[in-house]
GROMACS .gro file of C-alpha atoms in nm:
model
  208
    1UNK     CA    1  11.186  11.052   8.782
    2UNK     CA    2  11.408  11.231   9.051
    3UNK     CA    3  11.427  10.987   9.351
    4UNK     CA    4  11.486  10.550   9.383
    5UNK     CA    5  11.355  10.464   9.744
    6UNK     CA    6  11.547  10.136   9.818
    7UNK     CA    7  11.440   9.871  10.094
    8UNK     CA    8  11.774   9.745  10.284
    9UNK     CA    9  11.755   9.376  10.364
   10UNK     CA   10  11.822   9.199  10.030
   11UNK     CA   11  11.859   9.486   9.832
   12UNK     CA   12  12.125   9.664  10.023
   13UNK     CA   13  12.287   9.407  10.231
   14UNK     CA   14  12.289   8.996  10.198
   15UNK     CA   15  12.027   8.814  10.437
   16UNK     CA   16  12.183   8.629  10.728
   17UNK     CA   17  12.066   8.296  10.859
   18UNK     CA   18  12.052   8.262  11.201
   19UNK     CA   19  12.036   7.893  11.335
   20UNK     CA   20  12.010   7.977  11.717
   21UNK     CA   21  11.678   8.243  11.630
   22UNK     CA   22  11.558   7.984  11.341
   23UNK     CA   23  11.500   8.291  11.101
   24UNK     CA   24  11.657   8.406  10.819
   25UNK     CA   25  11.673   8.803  10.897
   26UNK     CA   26  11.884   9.141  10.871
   27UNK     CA   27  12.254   9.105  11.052
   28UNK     CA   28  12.301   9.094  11.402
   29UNK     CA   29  12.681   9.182  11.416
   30UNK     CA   30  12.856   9.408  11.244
   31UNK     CA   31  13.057   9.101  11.115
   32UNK     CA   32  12.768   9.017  10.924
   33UNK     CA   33  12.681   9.312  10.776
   34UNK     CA   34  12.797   9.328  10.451
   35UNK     CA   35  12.669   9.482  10.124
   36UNK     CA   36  12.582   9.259   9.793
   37UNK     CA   37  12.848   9.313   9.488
   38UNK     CA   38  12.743   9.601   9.277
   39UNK     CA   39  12.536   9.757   9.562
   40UNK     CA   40  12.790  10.040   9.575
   41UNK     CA   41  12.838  10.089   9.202
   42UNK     CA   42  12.475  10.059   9.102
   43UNK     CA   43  12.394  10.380   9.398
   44UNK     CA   44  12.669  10.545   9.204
   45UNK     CA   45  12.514  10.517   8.894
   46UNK     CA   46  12.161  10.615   8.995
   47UNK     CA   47  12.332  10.943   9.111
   48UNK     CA   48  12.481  11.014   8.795
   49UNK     CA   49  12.108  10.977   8.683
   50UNK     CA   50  12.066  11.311   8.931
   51UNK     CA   51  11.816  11.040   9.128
   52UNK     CA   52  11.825  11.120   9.467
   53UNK     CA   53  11.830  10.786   9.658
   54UNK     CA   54  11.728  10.661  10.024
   55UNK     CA   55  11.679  10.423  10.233
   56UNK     CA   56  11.306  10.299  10.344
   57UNK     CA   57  11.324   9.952  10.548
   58UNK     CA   58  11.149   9.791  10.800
   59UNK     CA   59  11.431   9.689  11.107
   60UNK     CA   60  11.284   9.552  11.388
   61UNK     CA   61  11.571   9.439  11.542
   62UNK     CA   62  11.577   9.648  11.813
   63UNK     CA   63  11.243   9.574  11.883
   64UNK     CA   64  11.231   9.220  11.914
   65UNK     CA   65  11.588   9.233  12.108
   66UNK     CA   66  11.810   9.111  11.873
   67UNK     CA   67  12.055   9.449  11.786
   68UNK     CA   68  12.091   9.808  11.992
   69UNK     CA   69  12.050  10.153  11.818
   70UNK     CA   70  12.393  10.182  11.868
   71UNK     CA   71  12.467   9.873  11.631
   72UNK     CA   72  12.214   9.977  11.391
   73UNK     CA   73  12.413  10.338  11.375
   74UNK     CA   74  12.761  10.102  11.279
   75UNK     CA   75  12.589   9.924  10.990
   76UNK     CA   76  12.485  10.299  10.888
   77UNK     CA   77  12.816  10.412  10.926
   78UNK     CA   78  12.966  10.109  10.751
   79UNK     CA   79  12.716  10.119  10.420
   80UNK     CA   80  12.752  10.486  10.368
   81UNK     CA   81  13.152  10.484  10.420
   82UNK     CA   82  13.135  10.188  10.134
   83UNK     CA   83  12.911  10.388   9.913
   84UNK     CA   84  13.111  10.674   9.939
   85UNK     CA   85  13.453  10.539   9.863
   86UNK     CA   86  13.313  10.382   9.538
   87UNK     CA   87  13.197  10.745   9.435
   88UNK     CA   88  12.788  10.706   9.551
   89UNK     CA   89  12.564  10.904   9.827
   90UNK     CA   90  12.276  10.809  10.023
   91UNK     CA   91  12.054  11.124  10.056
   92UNK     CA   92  11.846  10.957  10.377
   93UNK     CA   93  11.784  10.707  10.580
   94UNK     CA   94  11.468  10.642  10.719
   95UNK     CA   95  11.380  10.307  10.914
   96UNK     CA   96  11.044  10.170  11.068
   97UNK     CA   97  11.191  10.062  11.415
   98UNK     CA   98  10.813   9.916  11.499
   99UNK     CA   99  10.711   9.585  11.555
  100UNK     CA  100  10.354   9.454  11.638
  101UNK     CA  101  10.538   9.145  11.920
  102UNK     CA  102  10.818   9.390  12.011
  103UNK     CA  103  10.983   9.288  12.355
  104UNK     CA  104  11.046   9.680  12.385
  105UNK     CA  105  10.716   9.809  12.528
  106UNK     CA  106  10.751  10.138  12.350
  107UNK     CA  107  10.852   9.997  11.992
  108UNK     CA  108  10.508   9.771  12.081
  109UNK     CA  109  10.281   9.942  11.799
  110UNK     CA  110  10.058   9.906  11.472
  111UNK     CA  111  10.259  10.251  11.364
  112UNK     CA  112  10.128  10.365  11.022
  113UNK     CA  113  10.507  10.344  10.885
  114UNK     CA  114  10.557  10.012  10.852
  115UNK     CA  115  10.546   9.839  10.523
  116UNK     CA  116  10.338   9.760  10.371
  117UNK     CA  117  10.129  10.151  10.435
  118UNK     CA  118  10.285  10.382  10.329
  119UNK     CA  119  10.443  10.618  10.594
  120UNK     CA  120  10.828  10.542  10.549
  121UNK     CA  121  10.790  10.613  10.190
  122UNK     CA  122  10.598  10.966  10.226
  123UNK     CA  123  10.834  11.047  10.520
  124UNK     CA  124  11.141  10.924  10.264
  125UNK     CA  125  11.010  11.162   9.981
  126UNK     CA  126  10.902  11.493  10.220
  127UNK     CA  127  11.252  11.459  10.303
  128UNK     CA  128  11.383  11.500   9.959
  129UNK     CA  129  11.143  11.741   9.829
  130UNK     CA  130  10.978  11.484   9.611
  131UNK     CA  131  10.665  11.333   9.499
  132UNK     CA  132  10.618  10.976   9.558
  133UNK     CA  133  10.507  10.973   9.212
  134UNK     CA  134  10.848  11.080   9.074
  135UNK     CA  135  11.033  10.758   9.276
  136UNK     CA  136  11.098  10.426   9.174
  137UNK     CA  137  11.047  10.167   9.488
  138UNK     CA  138  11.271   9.908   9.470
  139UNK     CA  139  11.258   9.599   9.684
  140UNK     CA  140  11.255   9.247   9.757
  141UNK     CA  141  10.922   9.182   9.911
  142UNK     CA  142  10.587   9.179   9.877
  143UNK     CA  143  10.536   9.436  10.147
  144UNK     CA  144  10.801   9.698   9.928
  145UNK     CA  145  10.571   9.626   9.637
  146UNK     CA  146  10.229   9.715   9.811
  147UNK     CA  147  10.373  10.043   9.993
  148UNK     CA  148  10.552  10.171   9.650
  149UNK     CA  149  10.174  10.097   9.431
  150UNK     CA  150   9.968  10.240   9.715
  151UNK     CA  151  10.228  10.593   9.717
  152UNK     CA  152  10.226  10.577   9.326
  153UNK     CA  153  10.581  10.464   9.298
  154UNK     CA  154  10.702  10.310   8.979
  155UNK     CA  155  10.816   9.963   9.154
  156UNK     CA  156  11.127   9.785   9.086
  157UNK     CA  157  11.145   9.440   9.219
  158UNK     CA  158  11.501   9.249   9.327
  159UNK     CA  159  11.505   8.878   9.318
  160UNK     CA  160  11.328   8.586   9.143
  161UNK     CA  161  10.939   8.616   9.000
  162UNK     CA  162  10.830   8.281   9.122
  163UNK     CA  163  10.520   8.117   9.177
  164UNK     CA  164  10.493   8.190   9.520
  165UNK     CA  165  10.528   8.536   9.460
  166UNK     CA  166  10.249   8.579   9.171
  167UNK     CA  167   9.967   8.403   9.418
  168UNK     CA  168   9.997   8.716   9.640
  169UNK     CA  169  10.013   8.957   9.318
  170UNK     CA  170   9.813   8.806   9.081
  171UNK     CA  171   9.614   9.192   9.042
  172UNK     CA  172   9.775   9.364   8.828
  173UNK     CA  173   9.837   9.708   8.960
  174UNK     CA  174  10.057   9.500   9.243
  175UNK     CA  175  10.307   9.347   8.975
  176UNK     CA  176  10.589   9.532   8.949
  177UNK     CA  177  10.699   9.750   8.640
  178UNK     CA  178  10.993   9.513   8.604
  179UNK     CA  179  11.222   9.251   8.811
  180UNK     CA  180  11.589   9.241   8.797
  181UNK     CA  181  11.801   8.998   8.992
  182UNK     CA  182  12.009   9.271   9.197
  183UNK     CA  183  12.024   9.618   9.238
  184UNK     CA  184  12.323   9.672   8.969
  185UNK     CA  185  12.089   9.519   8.735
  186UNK     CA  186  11.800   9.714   8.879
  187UNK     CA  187  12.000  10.023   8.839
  188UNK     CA  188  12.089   9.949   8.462
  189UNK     CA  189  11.728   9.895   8.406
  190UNK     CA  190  11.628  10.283   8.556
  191UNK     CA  191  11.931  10.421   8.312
  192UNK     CA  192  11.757  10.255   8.048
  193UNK     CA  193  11.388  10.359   8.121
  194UNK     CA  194  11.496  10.729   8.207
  195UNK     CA  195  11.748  10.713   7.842
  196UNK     CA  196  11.359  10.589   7.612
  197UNK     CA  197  11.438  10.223   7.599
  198UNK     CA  198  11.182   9.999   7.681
  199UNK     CA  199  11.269   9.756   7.948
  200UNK     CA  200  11.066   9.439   7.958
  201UNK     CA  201  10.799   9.350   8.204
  202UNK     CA  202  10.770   9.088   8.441
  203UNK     CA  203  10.668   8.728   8.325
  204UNK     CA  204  10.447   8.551   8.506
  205UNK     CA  205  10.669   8.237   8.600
  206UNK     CA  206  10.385   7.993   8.681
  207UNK     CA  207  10.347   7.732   8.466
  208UNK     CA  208  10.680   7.818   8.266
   0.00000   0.00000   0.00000
């Protein structure tokens, strides 16, 4: 493998409710941007791997009206200076800034780089002279999981397999090569794979 593709929201940086939109959704400040423990360490780690790792996220944000470019380029700014200082590098960034109900006519569009197809992901991997077959795609959704099995990524999936989650995956090329419950643990599970040891597979949690 020579490349992790990792979604933002979730995987990156913690989820913010918002009570006056009624969503929970990426940050709208730069107060609230701030990245999940281990994030920093675990991007480390999957450099000393010699994996090449960007970023692949929808952010509609700007779309629907809630953030400016000009914010989105802090919380840039702000992850990679926090990377760097605990030894990691992001390679690229590449966003989907689209959004079917945008508010902002010309960020109105069914764009083919959107997740779940696949555009972000090929666009990710031209960039870093890779094939999407040599990435992992890790995320926290079931849109990250669709775009990284339709490219041929080996999928990594952050968070909880719960019921609600197998009813949308119940085929099995969908399900995910394995789950972990953050990206440090997601990272410790790549060392593993790429160093021969077997890393378990997903459960299916229904009915457990």
């Amino acid at each position: 493998m020579k490349a992790v593709l990792l979604d933002r929201d979730g995987v990156i940086n913690a989820l913010i409710h918002h009570p006056d939109a009624g969503v929970i959704d990426s940050p709208f400040t730069l107060a609230q941007f701030r990245l999940l423990p281990g994030v920093a360490k675990a991007i480390r780690q999957l450099n000393d791997l010699a994996l090449a790792v960007a970023i692949v996220s929808n952010q509609p944000g700007i779309a629907k009206g809630y953030l400016t470019a000009e914010l989105l380029e802090c919380f840039n700014r702000k992850m990679l200076s926090e990377v760097a200082d605990a030894g990691g590098r992001i390679d690229a960034i590449h966003y989907c800034l689209h959004h079917p109900d945008a508010v902002v006519p010309e960020l109105k569009q069914n764009c083919d780089c959107r997740k779940p197809k696949t555009g972000l992901l090929e666009l990710a991997a031209h960039d870093l002279n890779v094939a999407l077959s040599d990435c992992y795609m890790v995320g926290d959704g079931i849109p990250d999981l669709v775009a990284g099995v339709t490219a041929g990524c080996r999928t990594v999936f952050i968070g909880r397999w719960k019921c609600e989650i197998c009813q949308f995956t119940e085929a099995p090329h969908v399900r995910p090569a394995f789950t972990a419950k953050s990206l440090w643990e997601a990272s410790q599970m790549i060392r593993s794979e790429m160093n021969g040891v077997a890393c378990v597979a997903p459960q299916n949690a229904c009915g457990s």
